[in-house]
Short mmCIF file of C-alpha atoms in Angstrom, two decimals:
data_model
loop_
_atom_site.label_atom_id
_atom_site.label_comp_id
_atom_site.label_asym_id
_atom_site.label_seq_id
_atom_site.Cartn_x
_atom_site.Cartn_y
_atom_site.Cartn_z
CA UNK A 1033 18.36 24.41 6.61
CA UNK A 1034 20.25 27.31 6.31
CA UNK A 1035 20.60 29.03 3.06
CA UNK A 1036 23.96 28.43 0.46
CA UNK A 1037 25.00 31.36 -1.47
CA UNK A 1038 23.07 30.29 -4.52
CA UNK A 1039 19.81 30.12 -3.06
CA UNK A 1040 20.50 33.47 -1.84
CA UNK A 1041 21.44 34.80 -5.35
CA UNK A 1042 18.25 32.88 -6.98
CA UNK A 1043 16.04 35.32 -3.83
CA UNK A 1044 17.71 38.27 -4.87
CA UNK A 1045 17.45 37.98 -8.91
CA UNK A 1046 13.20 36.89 -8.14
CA UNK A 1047 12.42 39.59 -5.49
CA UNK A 1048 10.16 41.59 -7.88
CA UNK A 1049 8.15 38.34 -7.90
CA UNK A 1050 9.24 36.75 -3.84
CA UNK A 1051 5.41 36.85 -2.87
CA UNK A 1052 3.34 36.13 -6.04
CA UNK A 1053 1.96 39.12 -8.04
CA UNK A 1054 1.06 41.34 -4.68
CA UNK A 1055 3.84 41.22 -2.40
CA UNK A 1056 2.23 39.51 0.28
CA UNK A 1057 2.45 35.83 1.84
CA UNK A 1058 0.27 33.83 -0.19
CA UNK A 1059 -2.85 32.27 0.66
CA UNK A 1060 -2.01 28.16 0.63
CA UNK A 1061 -4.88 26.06 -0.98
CA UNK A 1062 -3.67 22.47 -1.04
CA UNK A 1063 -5.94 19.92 -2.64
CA UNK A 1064 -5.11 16.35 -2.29
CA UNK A 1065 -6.64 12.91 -4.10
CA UNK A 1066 -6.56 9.59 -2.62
CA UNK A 1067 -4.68 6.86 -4.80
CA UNK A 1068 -4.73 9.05 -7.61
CA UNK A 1069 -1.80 7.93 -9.65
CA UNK A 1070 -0.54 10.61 -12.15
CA UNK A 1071 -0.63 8.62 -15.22
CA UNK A 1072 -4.05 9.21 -14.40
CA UNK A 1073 -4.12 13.01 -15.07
CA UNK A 1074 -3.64 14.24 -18.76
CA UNK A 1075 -0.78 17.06 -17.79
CA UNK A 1076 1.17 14.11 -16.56
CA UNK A 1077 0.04 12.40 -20.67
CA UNK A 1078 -2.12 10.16 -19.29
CA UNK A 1079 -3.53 7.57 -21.86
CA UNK A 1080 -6.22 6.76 -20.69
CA UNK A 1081 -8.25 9.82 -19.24
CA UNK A 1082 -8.74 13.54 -19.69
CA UNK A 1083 -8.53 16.40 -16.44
CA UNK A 1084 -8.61 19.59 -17.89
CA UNK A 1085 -9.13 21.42 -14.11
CA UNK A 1086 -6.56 19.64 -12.64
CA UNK A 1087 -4.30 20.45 -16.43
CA UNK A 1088 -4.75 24.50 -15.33
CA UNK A 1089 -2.87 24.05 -12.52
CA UNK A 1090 0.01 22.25 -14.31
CA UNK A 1091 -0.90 25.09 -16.98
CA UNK A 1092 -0.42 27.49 -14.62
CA UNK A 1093 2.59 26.99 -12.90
CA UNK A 1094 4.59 23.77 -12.68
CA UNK A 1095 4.77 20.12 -12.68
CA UNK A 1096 6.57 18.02 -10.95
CA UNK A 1097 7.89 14.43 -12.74
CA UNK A 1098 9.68 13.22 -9.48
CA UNK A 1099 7.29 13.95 -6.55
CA UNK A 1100 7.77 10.78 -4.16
CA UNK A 1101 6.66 9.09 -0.58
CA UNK A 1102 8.31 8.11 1.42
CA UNK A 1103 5.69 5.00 2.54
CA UNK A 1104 3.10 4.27 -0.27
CA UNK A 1105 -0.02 4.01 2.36
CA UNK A 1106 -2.37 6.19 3.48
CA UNK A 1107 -1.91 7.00 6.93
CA UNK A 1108 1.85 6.74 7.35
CA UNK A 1109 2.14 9.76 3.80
CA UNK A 1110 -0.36 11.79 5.69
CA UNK A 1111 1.95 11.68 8.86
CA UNK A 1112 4.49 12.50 6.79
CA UNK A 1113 2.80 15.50 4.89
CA UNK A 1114 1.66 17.18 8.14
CA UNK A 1115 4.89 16.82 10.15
CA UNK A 1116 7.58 16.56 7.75
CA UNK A 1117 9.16 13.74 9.61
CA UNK A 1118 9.72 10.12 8.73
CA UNK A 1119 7.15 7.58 9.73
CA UNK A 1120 10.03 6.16 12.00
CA UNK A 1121 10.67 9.58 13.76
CA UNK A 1122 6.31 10.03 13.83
CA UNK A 1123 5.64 6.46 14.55
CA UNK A 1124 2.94 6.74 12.06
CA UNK A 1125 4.24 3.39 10.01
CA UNK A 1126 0.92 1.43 9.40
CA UNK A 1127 -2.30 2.17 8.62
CA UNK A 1128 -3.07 1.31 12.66
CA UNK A 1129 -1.20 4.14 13.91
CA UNK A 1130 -2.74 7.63 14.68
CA UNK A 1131 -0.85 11.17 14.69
CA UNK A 1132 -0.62 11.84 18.43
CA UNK A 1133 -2.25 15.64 18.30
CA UNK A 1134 -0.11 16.93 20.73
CA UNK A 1135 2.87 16.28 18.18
CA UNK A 1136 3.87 19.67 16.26
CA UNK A 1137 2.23 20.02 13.07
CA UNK A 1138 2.25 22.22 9.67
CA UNK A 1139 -1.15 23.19 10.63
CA UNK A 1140 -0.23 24.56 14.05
CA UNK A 1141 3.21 26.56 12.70
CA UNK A 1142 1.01 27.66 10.05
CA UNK A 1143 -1.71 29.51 12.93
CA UNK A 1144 1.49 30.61 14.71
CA UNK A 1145 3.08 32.72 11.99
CA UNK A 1146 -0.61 34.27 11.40
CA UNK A 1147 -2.33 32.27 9.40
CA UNK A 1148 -6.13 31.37 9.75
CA UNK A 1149 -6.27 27.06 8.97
CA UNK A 1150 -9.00 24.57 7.98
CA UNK A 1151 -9.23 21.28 7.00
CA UNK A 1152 -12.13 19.44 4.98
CA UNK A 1153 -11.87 15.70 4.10
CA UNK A 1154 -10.13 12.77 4.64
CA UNK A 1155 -7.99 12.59 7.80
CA UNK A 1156 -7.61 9.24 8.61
CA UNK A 1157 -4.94 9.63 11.31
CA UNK A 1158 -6.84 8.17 14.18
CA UNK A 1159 -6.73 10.76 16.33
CA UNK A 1160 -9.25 13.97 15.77
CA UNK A 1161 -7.39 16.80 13.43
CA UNK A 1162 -5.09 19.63 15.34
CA UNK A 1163 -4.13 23.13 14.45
CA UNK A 1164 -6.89 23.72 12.68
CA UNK A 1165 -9.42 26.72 12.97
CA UNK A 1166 -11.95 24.81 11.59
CA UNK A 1167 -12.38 21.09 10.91
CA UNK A 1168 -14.80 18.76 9.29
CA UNK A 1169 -13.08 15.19 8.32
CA UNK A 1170 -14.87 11.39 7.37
CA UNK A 1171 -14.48 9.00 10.11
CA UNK A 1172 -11.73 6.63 9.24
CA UNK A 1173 -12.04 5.57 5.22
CA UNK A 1174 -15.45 7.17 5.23
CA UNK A 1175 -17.62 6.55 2.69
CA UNK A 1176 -19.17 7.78 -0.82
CA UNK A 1177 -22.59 8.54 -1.01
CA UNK A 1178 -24.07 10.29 1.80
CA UNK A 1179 -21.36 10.37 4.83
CA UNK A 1180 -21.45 10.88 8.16
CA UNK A 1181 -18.76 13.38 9.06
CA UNK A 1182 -17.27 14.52 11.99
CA UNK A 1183 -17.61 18.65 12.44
CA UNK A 1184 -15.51 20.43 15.35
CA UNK A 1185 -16.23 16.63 17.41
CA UNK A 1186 -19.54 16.63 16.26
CA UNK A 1187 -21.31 13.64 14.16
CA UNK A 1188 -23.31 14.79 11.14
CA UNK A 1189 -25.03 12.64 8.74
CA UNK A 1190 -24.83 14.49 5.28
CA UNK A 1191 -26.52 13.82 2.11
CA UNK A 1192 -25.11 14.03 -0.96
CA UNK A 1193 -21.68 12.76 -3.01
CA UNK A 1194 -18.59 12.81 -0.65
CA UNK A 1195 -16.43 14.65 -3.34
CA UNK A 1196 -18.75 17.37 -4.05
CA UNK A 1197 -19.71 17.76 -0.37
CA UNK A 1198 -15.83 17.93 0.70
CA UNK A 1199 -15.62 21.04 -2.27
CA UNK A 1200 -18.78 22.40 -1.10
CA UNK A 1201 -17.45 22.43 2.82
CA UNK A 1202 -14.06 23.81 1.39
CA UNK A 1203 -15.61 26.69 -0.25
CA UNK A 1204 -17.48 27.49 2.34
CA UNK A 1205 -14.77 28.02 4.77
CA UNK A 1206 -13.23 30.01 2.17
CA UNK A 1207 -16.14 31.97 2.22
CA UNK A 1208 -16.23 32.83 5.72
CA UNK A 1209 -12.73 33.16 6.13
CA UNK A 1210 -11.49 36.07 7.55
CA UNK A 1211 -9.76 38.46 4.97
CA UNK A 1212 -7.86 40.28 6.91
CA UNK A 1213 -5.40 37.02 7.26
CA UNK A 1214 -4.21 34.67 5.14
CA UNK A 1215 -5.48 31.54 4.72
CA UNK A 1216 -4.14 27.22 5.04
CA UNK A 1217 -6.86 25.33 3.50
CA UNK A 1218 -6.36 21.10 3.11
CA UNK A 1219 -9.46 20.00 0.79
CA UNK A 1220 -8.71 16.28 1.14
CA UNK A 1221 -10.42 14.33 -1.13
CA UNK A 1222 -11.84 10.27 -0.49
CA UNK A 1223 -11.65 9.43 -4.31
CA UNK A 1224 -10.47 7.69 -5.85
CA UNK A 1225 -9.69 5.45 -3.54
CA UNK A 1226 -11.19 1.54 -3.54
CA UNK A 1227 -14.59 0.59 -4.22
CA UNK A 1228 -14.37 3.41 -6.91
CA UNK A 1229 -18.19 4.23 -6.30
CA UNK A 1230 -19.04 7.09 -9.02
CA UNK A 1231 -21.68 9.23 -8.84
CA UNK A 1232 -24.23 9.59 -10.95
CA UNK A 1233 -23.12 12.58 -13.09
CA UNK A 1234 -20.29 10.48 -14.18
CA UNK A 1235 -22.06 6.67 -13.92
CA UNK A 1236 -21.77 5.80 -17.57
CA UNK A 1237 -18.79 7.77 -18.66
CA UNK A 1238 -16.98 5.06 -20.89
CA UNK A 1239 -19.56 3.10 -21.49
CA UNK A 1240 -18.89 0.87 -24.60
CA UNK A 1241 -15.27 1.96 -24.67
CA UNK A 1242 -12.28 0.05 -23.90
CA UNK A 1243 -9.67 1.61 -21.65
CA UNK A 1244 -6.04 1.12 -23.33
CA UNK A 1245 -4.30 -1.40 -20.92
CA UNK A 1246 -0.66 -0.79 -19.87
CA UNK A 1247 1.85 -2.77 -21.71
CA UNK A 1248 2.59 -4.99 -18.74
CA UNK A 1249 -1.00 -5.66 -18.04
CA UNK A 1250 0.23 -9.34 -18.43
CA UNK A 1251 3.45 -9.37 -16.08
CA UNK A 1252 4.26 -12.83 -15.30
CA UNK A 1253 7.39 -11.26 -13.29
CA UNK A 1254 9.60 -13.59 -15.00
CA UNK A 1255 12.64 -11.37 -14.11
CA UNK A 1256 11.55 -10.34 -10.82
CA UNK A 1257 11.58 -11.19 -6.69
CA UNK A 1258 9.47 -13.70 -5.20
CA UNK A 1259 7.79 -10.59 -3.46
CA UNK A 1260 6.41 -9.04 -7.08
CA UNK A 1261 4.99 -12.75 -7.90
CA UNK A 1262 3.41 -13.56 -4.85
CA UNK A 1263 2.11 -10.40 -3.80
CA UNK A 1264 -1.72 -10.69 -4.02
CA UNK A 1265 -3.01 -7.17 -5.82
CA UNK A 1266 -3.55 -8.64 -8.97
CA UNK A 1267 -6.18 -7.54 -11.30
CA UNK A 1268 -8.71 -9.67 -11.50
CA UNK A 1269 -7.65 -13.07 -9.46
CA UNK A 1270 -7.56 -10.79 -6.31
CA UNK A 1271 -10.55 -8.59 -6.71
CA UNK A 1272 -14.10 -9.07 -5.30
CA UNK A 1273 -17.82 -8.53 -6.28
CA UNK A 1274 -17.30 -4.81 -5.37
CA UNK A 1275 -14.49 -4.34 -7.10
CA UNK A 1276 -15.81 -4.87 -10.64
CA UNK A 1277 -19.88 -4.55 -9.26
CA UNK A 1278 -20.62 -7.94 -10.80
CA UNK A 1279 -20.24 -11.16 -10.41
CA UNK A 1280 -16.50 -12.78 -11.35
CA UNK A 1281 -17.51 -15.30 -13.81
CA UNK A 1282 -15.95 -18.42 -12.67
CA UNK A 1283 -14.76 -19.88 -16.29
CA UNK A 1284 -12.44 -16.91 -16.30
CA UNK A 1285 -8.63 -17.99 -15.24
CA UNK A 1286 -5.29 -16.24 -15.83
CA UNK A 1287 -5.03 -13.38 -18.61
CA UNK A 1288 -8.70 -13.41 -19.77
CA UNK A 1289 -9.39 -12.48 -15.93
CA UNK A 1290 -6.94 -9.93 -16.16
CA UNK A 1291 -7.96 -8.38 -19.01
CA UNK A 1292 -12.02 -9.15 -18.23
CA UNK A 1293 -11.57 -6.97 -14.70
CA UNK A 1294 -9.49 -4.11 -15.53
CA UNK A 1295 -12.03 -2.88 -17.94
CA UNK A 1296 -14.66 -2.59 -15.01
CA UNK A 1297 -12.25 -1.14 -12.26
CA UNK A 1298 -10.56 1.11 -13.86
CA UNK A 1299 -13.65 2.53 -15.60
CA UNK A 1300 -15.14 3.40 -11.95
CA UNK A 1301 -11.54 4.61 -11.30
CA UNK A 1302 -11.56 7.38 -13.95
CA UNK A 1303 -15.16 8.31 -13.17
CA UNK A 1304 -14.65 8.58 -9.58
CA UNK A 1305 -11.81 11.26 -10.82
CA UNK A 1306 -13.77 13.06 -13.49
CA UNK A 1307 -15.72 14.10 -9.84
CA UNK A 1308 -12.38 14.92 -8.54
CA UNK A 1309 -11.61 17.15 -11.59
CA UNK A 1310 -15.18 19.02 -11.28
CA UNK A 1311 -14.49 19.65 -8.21
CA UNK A 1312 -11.26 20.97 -8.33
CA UNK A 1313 -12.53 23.80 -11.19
CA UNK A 1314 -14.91 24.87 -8.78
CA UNK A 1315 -12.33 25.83 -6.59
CA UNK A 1316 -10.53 27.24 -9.15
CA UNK A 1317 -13.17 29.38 -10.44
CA UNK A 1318 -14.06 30.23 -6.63
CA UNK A 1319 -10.86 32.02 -6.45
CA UNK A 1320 -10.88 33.74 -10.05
CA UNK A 1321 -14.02 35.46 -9.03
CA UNK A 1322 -12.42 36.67 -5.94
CA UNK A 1323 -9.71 37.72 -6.86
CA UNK A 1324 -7.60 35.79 -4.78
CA UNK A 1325 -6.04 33.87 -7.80
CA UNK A 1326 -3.00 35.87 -7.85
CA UNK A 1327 -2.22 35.40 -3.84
CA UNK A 1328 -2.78 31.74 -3.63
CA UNK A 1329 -0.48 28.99 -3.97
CA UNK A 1330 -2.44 26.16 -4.90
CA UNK A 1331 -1.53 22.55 -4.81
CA UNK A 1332 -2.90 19.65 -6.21
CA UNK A 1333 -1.74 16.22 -5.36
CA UNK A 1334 -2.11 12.67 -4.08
CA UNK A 1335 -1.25 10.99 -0.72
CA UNK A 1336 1.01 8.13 -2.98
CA UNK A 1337 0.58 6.64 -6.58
CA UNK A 1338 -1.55 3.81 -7.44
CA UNK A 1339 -0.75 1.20 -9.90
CA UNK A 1340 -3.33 1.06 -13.01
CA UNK A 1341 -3.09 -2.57 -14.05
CA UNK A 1342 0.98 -2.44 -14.36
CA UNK A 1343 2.21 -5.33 -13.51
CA UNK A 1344 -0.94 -6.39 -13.55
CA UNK A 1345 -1.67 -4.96 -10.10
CA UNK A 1346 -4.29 -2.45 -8.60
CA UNK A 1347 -3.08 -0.73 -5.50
CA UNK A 1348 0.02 0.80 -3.73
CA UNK A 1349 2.57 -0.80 -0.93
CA UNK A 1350 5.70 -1.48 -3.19
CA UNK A 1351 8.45 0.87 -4.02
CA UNK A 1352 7.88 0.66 -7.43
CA UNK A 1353 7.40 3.66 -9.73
CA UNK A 1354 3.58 3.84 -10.08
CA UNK A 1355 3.15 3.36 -6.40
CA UNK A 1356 6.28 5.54 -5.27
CA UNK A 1357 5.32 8.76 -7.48
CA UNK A 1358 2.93 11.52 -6.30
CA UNK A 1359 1.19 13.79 -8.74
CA UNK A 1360 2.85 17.13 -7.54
CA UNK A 1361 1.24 20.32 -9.79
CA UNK A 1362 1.28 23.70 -8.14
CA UNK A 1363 0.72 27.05 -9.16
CA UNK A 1364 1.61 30.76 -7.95
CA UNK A 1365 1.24 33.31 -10.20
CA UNK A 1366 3.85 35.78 -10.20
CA UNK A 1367 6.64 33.60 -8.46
CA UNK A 1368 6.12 30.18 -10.83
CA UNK A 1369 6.51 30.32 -14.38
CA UNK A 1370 3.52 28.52 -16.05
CA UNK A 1371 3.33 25.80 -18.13
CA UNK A 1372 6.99 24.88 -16.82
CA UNK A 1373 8.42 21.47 -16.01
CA UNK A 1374 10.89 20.20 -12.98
CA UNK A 1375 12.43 16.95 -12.61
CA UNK A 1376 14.70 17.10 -9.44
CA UNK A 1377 13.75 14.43 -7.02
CA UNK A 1378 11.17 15.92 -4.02
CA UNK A 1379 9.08 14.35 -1.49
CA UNK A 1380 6.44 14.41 0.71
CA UNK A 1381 8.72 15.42 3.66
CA UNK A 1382 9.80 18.37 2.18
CA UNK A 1383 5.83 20.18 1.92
CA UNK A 1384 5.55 21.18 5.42
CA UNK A 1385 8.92 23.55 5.40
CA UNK A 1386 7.91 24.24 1.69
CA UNK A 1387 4.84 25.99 2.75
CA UNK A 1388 6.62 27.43 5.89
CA UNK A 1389 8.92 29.17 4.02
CA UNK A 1390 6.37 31.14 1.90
CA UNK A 1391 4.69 31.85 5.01
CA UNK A 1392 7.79 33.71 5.80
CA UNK A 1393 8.50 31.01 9.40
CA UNK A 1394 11.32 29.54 10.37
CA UNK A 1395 10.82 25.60 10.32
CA UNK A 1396 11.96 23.54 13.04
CA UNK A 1397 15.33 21.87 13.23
CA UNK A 1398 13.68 18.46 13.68
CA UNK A 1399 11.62 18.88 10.48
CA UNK A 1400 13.74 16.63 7.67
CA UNK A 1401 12.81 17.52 4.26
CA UNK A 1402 13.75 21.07 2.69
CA UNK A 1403 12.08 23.93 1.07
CA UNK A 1404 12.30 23.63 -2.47
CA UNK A 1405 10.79 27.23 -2.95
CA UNK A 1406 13.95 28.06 -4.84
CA UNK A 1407 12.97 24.81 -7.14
CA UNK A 1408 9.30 26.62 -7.87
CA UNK A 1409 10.89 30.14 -8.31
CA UNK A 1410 13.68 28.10 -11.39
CA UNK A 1411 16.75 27.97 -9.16
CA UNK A 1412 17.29 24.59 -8.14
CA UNK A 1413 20.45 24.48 -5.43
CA UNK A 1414 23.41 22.92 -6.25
CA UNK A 1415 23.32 20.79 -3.39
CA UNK A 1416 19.53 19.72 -3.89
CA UNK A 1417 19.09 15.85 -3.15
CA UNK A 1418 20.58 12.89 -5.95
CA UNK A 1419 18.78 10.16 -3.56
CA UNK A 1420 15.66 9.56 -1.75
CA UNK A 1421 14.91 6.80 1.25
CA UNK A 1422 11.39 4.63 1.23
CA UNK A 1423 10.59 2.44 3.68
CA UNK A 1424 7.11 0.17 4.03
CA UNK A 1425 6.15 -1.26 7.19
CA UNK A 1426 3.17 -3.42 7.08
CA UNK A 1427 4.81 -7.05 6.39
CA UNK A 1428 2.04 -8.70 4.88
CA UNK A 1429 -0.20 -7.41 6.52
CA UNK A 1430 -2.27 -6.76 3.14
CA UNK A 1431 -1.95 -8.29 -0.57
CA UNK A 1432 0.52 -10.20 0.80
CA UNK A 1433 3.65 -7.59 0.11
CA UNK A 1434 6.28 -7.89 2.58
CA UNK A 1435 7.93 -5.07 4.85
CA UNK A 1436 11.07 -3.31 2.57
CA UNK A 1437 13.20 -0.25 2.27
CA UNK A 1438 15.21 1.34 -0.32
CA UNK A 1439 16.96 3.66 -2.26
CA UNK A 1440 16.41 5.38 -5.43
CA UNK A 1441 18.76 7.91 -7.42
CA UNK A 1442 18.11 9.24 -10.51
CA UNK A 1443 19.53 6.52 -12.70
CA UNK A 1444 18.71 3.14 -10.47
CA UNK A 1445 16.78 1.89 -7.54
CA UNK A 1446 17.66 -0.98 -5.10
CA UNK A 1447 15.31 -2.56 -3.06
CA UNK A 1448 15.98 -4.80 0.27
CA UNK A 1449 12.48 -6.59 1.25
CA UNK A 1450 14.10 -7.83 4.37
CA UNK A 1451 11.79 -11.00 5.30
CA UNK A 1452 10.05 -10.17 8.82
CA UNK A 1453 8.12 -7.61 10.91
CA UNK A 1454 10.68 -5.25 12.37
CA UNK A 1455 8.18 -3.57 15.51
CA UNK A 1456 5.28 -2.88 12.98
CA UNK A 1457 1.99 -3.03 15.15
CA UNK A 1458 0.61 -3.39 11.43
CA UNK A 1459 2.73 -6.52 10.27
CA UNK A 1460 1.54 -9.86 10.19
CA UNK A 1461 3.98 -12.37 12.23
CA UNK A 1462 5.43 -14.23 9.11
CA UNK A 1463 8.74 -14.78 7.95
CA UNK A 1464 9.31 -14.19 4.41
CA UNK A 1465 12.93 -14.76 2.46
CA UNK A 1466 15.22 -11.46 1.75
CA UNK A 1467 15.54 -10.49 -1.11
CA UNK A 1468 16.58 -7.88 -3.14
CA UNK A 1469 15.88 -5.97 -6.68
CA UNK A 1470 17.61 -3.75 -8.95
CA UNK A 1471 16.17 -1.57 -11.36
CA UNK A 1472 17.34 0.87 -13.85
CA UNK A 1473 15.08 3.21 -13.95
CA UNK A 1474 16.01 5.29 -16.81
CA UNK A 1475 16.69 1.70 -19.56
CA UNK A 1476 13.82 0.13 -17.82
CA UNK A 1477 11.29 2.82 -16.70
CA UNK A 1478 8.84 0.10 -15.99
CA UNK A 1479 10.51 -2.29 -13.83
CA UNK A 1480 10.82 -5.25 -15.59
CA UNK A 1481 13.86 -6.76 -15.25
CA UNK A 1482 15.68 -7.53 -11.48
CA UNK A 1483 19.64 -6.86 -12.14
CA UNK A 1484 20.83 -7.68 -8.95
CA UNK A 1485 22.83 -10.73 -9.57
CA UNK A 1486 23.85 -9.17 -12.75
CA UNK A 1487 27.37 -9.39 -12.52
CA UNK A 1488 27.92 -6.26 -14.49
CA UNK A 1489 26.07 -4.52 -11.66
CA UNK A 1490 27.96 -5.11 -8.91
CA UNK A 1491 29.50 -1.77 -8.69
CA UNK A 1492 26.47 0.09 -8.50
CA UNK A 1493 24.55 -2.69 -6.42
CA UNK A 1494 27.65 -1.79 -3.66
CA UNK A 1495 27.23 2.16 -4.06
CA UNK A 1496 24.07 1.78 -3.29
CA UNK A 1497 23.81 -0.46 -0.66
CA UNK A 1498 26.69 2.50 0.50
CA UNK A 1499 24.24 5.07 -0.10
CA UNK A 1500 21.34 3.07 1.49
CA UNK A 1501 23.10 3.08 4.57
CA UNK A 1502 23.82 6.82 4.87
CA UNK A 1503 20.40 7.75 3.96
CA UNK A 1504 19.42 5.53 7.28
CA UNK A 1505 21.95 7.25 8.84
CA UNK A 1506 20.93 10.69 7.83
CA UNK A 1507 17.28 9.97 8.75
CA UNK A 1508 17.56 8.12 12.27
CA UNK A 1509 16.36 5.00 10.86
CA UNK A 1510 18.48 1.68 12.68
CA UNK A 1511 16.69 -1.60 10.94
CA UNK A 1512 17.97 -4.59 12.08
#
């Protein structure tokens, strides 16, 4: 997008500082989790678990309240991340669907305006990685303790702890990088997604403790859609063996269940971050000792949110707030003030042209997020975004969530779950009722009560639905 007059004024007054403390383009080092929700991370004021390497970042430079996908699953984010393009425009909408590598990617803009690129980790976009220098990615999910991994098309069976082996693969690429470039590293972690498999470092952190639940733990969704109620990602009644790596006992019904499971989940959920966390400080402390701290903008975040028992759920899928929200903390010294705070609304469409535009490149017109380098360098533009557009595919195709789309501003959120598989190669041929919900989001931060029918809302359910349709508009999305 071309640039208004006050993003051009915010440039101007922060040239002393446009490319970090050296005046160059900066190296980009982005770090992502799987499922790692960011009440999970103690710069977000988690409550139930400590990251002090992940906390430098936020430290560092900034943090980001209202990071959010625009699909909460796997795949569909990734697409999203890489090409900064709607699943729709990608077709990347289920977790079925594969990045066609011929497609243009941040990766391959990235080694066109000079940069050297690599990518260690999780892929899982079907299709083998492209744009990259250097590649070594888990096949599909991949697993924990000793993977095979994929290297340049090659098979290698590796021993060891995925997370630690994905840092020790990153730093070594850093380490044979070329220095005479700059570098685009994705270190893209496996945890902490399900089974939660720790290692044994971390194996009996929280032993004898008790986790503090969230307050809706015990949702009965008395005020809710048919969707949140039937949906089948509940803690406890929709969890295996492997979940909780016991046996269920099968006296236990309703909220004892509830209450008995979370305990052993989300205990192998934490640990399987602590790992993350270590991880992440050695990649820290790799670039402290070469100096590089100053040149690098470094980003760590999460391919969607994950819900931690609220609602009583585990998992991701719906467009509510602990699925929809990304951890987003990055840091730049030099051009980001530390320790600050921003709450305008971004997404993960808008990294790719992000991270173009401190490579100094022109992003291309089919790209639909924005920059919001002004946002990071304390200028946000008058015209930045008061809305954002979700959309999830897979009807019921897993835990039993239907296909919906939706709108959220800053104040409310409206959701349409609109009853059947609109050309989703991941949906499940079943016809579910419409229906719709209605949150405020700033009375009701956790989603408790469906105002819809409310007839005191039926201004803002219509401005909305208004906005909902421009947004589709805007996007090249045409549901039926």
């Amino acid at each position: 997008m071309d640039m208004n007059r006050r993003d051009f004024l915010g440039r101007l007054a922060a040239l002393p500082s446009l490319f970090g403390a050296t005046g160059e383009r900066p190296n980009i080092l982005y770090i992502m989790a799987d499922d790692h929700a960011s009440h999970a991370i103690s710069a977000y004021g988690s409550r139930i678990n400590r990251t002090p390497n992940i906390d430098r970042i936020a430290k560092e430079g900034m943090r980001f309240d209202n990071c959010f996908c625009t699909n909460s699953i796997c795949t569909p984010s990734r697409g999203v991340i890489m090409t900064g393009q709607y699943s729709h425009i990608t077709g990347v909408k289920t977790l079925n669907d594969g990045l066609d590598p011929a497609r243009q990617n941040i990766a391959k803009l990235l080694q066109g305006a000079g940069y050297q690129t690599g990518f260690v980790g999780k892929w899982h976009l079907k299709y083998d990685p492209s744009g990259f220098d250097y590649w070594i990615m888990l096949p599909g999910q991949g697993v924990y303790h000793n993977p095979v991994m994929i290297e340049m098309g090659r098979k290698r069976q590796l021993q060891g702890y995925a997370t630690d082996l994905i840092a020790d693969y990153s730093l070594d690429y850093l380490k044979r990088r070329d220095k005479n470039k700059p570098f685009f590293l994705m270190c893209h972690h496996k945890a902490p997604h399900r089974p939660w498999q720790p290692d044994a470092k971390h194996a009996n952190m929280y032993e004898g403790e008790n986790v503090p639940e969230p307050f809706n733990l015990l949702d009965h969704y008395e005020h809710r859609s048919k969707a949140a109620a039937n949906a089948t990602n509940k803690v406890g009644e929709n969890m295996v063996k492997s979940d909780v790596k016991r046996d269920i006992p099968p006296d236990l019904k309703g909220d004892a269940l509830r209450k008995w499971a979370y305990q052993y989940y989300i205990k192998d959920y934490l640990r399987c971050i602590a790992s993350v966390d270590d991880n992440v400080g050695r990649m820290l402390d790799y670039l402290d000792a070469e100096g590089l701290t100053g040149k690098t903008l470094v980003i760590y975040t999460s391919d969607q949110g994950f819900f931690l028992g609220d609602h009583g759920y585990f998992d991701k899928r719906f467009m509510y707030e602990e699925s929809l929200r990304m951890p987003f903390l990055v840091r730049y010294p030099g051009a980001i003030k530390p320790g600050s705070v921003n709450k305008d609304m971004v997404l993960n469409l808008d990294f790719a042209e992000t991270f173009l535009d401190y490579a100094g490149a022109k992003a291309p017109a089919d790209m639909q997020g924005r920059s919001f380098r002004p946002i990071l360098e304390g200028h946000t533009p008058k015209d930045w975004r008061k809305s954002m557009y979700y959309r999830y595919w897979m009807h019921m195709a897993d835990h039993g969530i239907p296909a919906h789309y939706g709108v959220r501003t800053k104040r409310y959120k409206l959701i349409y779950y609109y009853g059947k598989a609109l050309g989703s190669a991941g949906a499940i041929d079943k016809d579910t009722a419409p229906e719709w919900e209605l949150f405020d989001v700033v009375k009701d931060p956790h989603e408790m009560v469906n105002l819809y029918d409310d007839p005191k809302h039926q201004g803002v359910v219509k401005e909305l639905k208004a906005e909902l349709d421009r947004l589709q508009k805007e996007y090249k999305d045409t549901p039926s």
